[in-house]
């Protein structure tokens, strides 16, 4: 507590009037402005004016609630200096607000003592942040690519360049007010009583601190604040204020950096990022073979000559590789060759990982993924456009493809300067095919139960077998792949091969005479299934 006599002496020295001193006495006792006005019998506006005049006389830095806290700290610093008989000038930034000590708050950051690869990515991020003064850096990639671990590893490696490091998870989707309060309470612990209610003021307070000291902020799992069921990167309605936070940190000058990790590119960052701009985005590539093989060695896998095939199959996704390596070790004694003999490569936690992203997709994005699974091989934009002509405009197709790229769910390859093809990575291909088979199977069962075609959604919108006379072999393989899996599912649902045949034929009878624009691909799909049934009698146990 600052004695009243000392306060009067300092006030007199700074030219503070008696009226202003009355306000100052109550300020240092931490009374809010309405209480000060009531005690002194003046308006709140007059209290603010007298405070503003005193800020000028004390040369107090900051703005809003920060300024009031800074004034209090200036007075405490002066009093302590007198007590120690070591007079000193008031600091430009109060000690409680801007601690000279290096401080770290790692929150829920995971342990990264075991870390594979990513040397090139770490070097790029360090260059952007430390050397080039990048204000916002996004680390992007599909689930399991190691975004969280990379953000922690990065922060550990470059923390010596920052006064403060704070790591926060957005996995539970906290409001922007909550996350700002958490950050500000760490950066300025003596100001917790004056955290503003207005989000804009809180952001201003944060930026003042980012200017005063070098701070590294990490916000992990930002997809939690984005809207599922829509195109990638759009904020959920209740989290719109994050846009102001990210945009202002990106645009306003300061000496700090905000690192964000996300399954999908955030729209704000997509608009502001560029190779030479203060906002950058790193789309995580798959692990290089030698780094993936370190995971296999650590798990004790055998058959090193088959490791490249295993890595290619799972696209170098670190988490997926760890899941698969554990399964191979536990079920196949580490034998990669034996594991590769099996046809199903998407199981257990891998399905769960892909489910998280699949359920975030818009309907248009799912339509595209289903077509890519049906096509099997990478296809051109024109083929996709033709497939989707009845359901998606050209603008809608471009937006949906861009959204899928932002989610890292499709791959793009360029054969020539004129032709770009889009396809799926093997593990995503198998997962989407599984979703397609499951949905089509449910639709057929529902059509049989209800004896009407209302359940035909994918059956109506997607042709399960594409005809390509130029590549009969590929067509045959693709036809076998789709129809065999669906027929196998129906055999399980209808209990006997004979019932599968009987019910498919009866559904075909329902389709007779139906206008093509009403049923889309439905009739042709059932015809293909009946034809596939005849070709697979032995395989389905109908011989």
mmCIF file of N, CA and C in Angstrom, residues 116 118 142-146 286-287 292 295-296 299 301 310-328 339 345-355 357 425-428 430-431:
data_model
loop_
_atom_site.group_PDB
_atom_site.id
_atom_site.type_symbol
_atom_site.label_atom_id
_atom_site.label_comp_id
_atom_site.label_asym_id
_atom_site.label_seq_id
_atom_site.Cartn_x
_atom_site.Cartn_y
_atom_site.Cartn_z
ATOM 1 N N UNK A 116 10.656 -37.440 -34.901
ATOM 2 C CA UNK A 116 11.208 -37.989 -36.134
ATOM 3 C C UNK A 116 11.170 -36.961 -37.267
ATOM 4 N N UNK A 118 11.422 -33.933 -40.031
ATOM 5 C CA UNK A 118 10.919 -32.554 -40.109
ATOM 6 C C UNK A 118 12.030 -31.516 -40.002
ATOM 7 N N UNK A 142 -3.349 -32.792 -42.683
ATOM 8 C CA UNK A 142 -4.413 -33.689 -42.233
ATOM 9 C C UNK A 142 -4.050 -34.310 -40.898
ATOM 10 N N UNK A 143 -5.016 -34.925 -40.252
ATOM 11 C CA UNK A 143 -4.797 -35.520 -38.948
ATOM 12 C C UNK A 143 -3.668 -36.534 -38.960
ATOM 13 N N UNK A 144 -2.837 -36.496 -37.921
ATOM 14 C CA UNK A 144 -1.757 -37.458 -37.790
ATOM 15 C C UNK A 144 -0.442 -37.031 -38.383
ATOM 16 N N UNK A 145 -0.408 -35.855 -39.031
ATOM 17 C CA UNK A 145 0.815 -35.421 -39.705
ATOM 18 C C UNK A 145 1.849 -34.841 -38.741
ATOM 19 N N UNK A 146 1.481 -34.655 -37.484
ATOM 20 C CA UNK A 146 2.452 -34.195 -36.496
ATOM 21 C C UNK A 146 2.507 -32.698 -36.305
ATOM 22 N N UNK A 286 4.363 -35.261 -46.484
ATOM 23 C CA UNK A 286 4.527 -36.557 -45.838
ATOM 24 C C UNK A 286 5.969 -36.732 -45.393
ATOM 25 N N UNK A 287 6.177 -37.574 -44.384
ATOM 26 C CA UNK A 287 7.533 -37.864 -43.929
ATOM 27 C C UNK A 287 8.355 -38.468 -45.063
ATOM 28 N N UNK A 292 10.452 -42.025 -41.925
ATOM 29 C CA UNK A 292 9.406 -43.008 -41.639
ATOM 30 C C UNK A 292 10.024 -44.312 -41.155
ATOM 31 N N UNK A 295 10.673 -44.803 -37.518
ATOM 32 C CA UNK A 295 9.525 -45.281 -36.736
ATOM 33 C C UNK A 295 9.479 -46.806 -36.769
ATOM 34 N N UNK A 296 9.704 -47.393 -37.955
ATOM 35 C CA UNK A 296 9.669 -48.849 -38.082
ATOM 36 C C UNK A 296 10.786 -49.507 -37.265
ATOM 37 N N UNK A 299 9.957 -49.561 -33.636
ATOM 38 C CA UNK A 299 8.928 -50.553 -33.317
ATOM 39 C C UNK A 299 9.428 -51.982 -33.515
ATOM 40 N N UNK A 301 10.196 -53.554 -36.543
ATOM 41 C CA UNK A 301 9.619 -54.249 -37.697
ATOM 42 C C UNK A 301 10.701 -54.976 -38.487
ATOM 43 N N UNK A 310 5.223 -50.087 -47.654
ATOM 44 C CA UNK A 310 4.387 -49.742 -46.503
ATOM 45 C C UNK A 310 4.274 -48.230 -46.337
ATOM 46 N N UNK A 311 5.393 -47.539 -46.511
ATOM 47 C CA UNK A 311 5.396 -46.071 -46.395
ATOM 48 C C UNK A 311 4.518 -45.440 -47.467
ATOM 49 N N UNK A 312 4.634 -45.930 -48.701
ATOM 50 C CA UNK A 312 3.834 -45.389 -49.810
ATOM 51 C C UNK A 312 2.351 -45.626 -49.574
ATOM 52 N N UNK A 313 2.015 -46.806 -49.053
ATOM 53 C CA UNK A 313 0.621 -47.160 -48.822
ATOM 54 C C UNK A 313 -0.052 -46.184 -47.862
ATOM 55 N N UNK A 314 0.689 -45.760 -46.829
ATOM 56 C CA UNK A 314 0.112 -44.882 -45.816
ATOM 57 C C UNK A 314 0.563 -43.429 -45.958
ATOM 58 N N UNK A 315 1.223 -43.103 -47.064
ATOM 59 C CA UNK A 315 1.514 -41.715 -47.397
ATOM 60 C C UNK A 315 2.454 -41.007 -46.451
ATOM 61 N N UNK A 316 3.241 -41.723 -45.675
ATOM 62 C CA UNK A 316 4.190 -41.050 -44.792
ATOM 63 C C UNK A 316 3.534 -40.232 -43.700
ATOM 64 N N UNK A 317 2.315 -40.615 -43.275
ATOM 65 C CA UNK A 317 1.638 -39.929 -42.176
ATOM 66 C C UNK A 317 2.194 -40.478 -40.863
ATOM 67 N N UNK A 318 2.882 -39.673 -40.046
ATOM 68 C CA UNK A 318 3.578 -40.193 -38.863
ATOM 69 C C UNK A 318 2.697 -40.972 -37.897
ATOM 70 N N UNK A 319 1.524 -40.431 -37.548
ATOM 71 C CA UNK A 319 0.669 -41.116 -36.584
ATOM 72 C C UNK A 319 0.137 -42.423 -37.154
ATOM 73 N N UNK A 320 -0.276 -42.386 -38.422
ATOM 74 C CA UNK A 320 -0.782 -43.605 -39.061
ATOM 75 C C UNK A 320 0.314 -44.663 -39.112
ATOM 76 N N UNK A 321 1.537 -44.237 -39.431
ATOM 77 C CA UNK A 321 2.653 -45.188 -39.475
ATOM 78 C C UNK A 321 2.902 -45.814 -38.105
ATOM 79 N N UNK A 322 2.772 -45.024 -37.050
ATOM 80 C CA UNK A 322 2.958 -45.565 -35.696
ATOM 81 C C UNK A 322 1.853 -46.571 -35.359
ATOM 82 N N UNK A 323 0.604 -46.253 -35.746
ATOM 83 C CA UNK A 323 -0.512 -47.165 -35.493
ATOM 84 C C UNK A 323 -0.300 -48.481 -36.238
ATOM 85 N N UNK A 324 0.062 -48.371 -37.521
ATOM 86 C CA UNK A 324 0.261 -49.563 -38.347
ATOM 87 C C UNK A 324 1.439 -50.385 -37.834
ATOM 88 N N UNK A 325 2.542 -49.708 -37.499
ATOM 89 C CA UNK A 325 3.724 -50.420 -37.010
ATOM 90 C C UNK A 325 3.416 -51.179 -35.730
ATOM 91 N N UNK A 326 2.605 -50.575 -34.853
ATOM 92 C CA UNK A 326 2.212 -51.256 -33.613
ATOM 93 C C UNK A 326 1.381 -52.500 -33.924
ATOM 94 N N UNK A 327 0.431 -52.368 -34.854
ATOM 95 C CA UNK A 327 -0.404 -53.513 -35.243
ATOM 96 C C UNK A 327 0.442 -54.633 -35.847
ATOM 97 N N UNK A 328 1.372 -54.270 -36.733
ATOM 98 C CA UNK A 328 2.231 -55.279 -37.369
ATOM 99 C C UNK A 328 3.071 -55.998 -36.322
ATOM 100 N N UNK A 339 1.888 -58.832 -43.289
ATOM 101 C CA UNK A 339 0.823 -57.822 -43.172
ATOM 102 C C UNK A 339 0.330 -57.378 -44.542
ATOM 103 N N UNK A 345 -6.373 -52.235 -45.250
ATOM 104 C CA UNK A 345 -5.288 -51.458 -44.663
ATOM 105 C C UNK A 345 -5.785 -50.288 -43.811
ATOM 106 N N UNK A 346 -7.092 -50.121 -43.744
ATOM 107 C CA UNK A 346 -7.669 -49.038 -42.939
ATOM 108 C C UNK A 346 -8.485 -49.678 -41.824
ATOM 109 N N UNK A 347 -8.075 -49.466 -40.582
ATOM 110 C CA UNK A 347 -8.712 -50.144 -39.462
ATOM 111 C C UNK A 347 -8.516 -49.338 -38.190
ATOM 112 N N UNK A 348 -9.287 -49.688 -37.158
ATOM 113 C CA UNK A 348 -9.105 -49.150 -35.811
ATOM 114 C C UNK A 348 -8.947 -47.644 -35.727
ATOM 115 N N UNK A 349 -7.857 -47.234 -35.115
ATOM 116 C CA UNK A 349 -7.618 -45.804 -34.879
ATOM 117 C C UNK A 349 -7.408 -45.019 -36.159
ATOM 118 N N UNK A 350 -7.003 -45.712 -37.238
ATOM 119 C CA UNK A 350 -6.847 -45.011 -38.521
ATOM 120 C C UNK A 350 -8.213 -44.551 -39.011
ATOM 121 N N UNK A 351 -9.223 -45.415 -38.860
ATOM 122 C CA UNK A 351 -10.588 -45.021 -39.239
ATOM 123 C C UNK A 351 -11.044 -43.833 -38.391
ATOM 124 N N UNK A 352 -10.781 -43.901 -37.098
ATOM 125 C CA UNK A 352 -11.167 -42.801 -36.212
ATOM 126 C C UNK A 352 -10.521 -41.490 -36.614
ATOM 127 N N UNK A 353 -9.250 -41.549 -37.011
ATOM 128 C CA UNK A 353 -8.517 -40.357 -37.425
ATOM 129 C C UNK A 353 -9.143 -39.734 -38.666
ATOM 130 N N UNK A 354 -9.499 -40.590 -39.643
ATOM 131 C CA UNK A 354 -10.095 -40.088 -40.882
ATOM 132 C C UNK A 354 -11.553 -39.678 -40.679
ATOM 133 N N UNK A 355 -12.241 -40.357 -39.744
ATOM 134 C CA UNK A 355 -13.625 -39.964 -39.426
ATOM 135 C C UNK A 355 -13.699 -38.502 -38.996
ATOM 136 N N UNK A 357 -12.008 -35.983 -39.893
ATOM 137 C CA UNK A 357 -11.982 -35.052 -41.019
ATOM 138 C C UNK A 357 -13.180 -35.236 -41.939
ATOM 139 N N UNK A 425 -4.782 -40.105 -51.962
ATOM 140 C CA UNK A 425 -3.683 -40.894 -51.414
ATOM 141 C C UNK A 425 -4.247 -42.267 -51.022
ATOM 142 N N UNK A 426 -3.465 -43.374 -51.142
ATOM 143 C CA UNK A 426 -4.017 -44.733 -50.982
ATOM 144 C C UNK A 426 -4.866 -44.951 -49.741
ATOM 145 N N UNK A 427 -4.405 -44.507 -48.569
ATOM 146 C CA UNK A 427 -5.177 -44.784 -47.359
ATOM 147 C C UNK A 427 -6.486 -43.991 -47.354
ATOM 148 N N UNK A 428 -6.484 -42.776 -47.930
ATOM 149 C CA UNK A 428 -7.717 -41.993 -48.043
ATOM 150 C C UNK A 428 -8.645 -42.654 -49.059
ATOM 151 N N UNK A 430 -8.927 -45.861 -49.735
ATOM 152 C CA UNK A 430 -9.594 -47.017 -49.128
ATOM 153 C C UNK A 430 -10.663 -46.570 -48.145
ATOM 154 N N UNK A 431 -10.376 -45.528 -47.372
ATOM 155 C CA UNK A 431 -11.363 -45.044 -46.404
ATOM 156 C C UNK A 431 -12.618 -44.530 -47.109
#
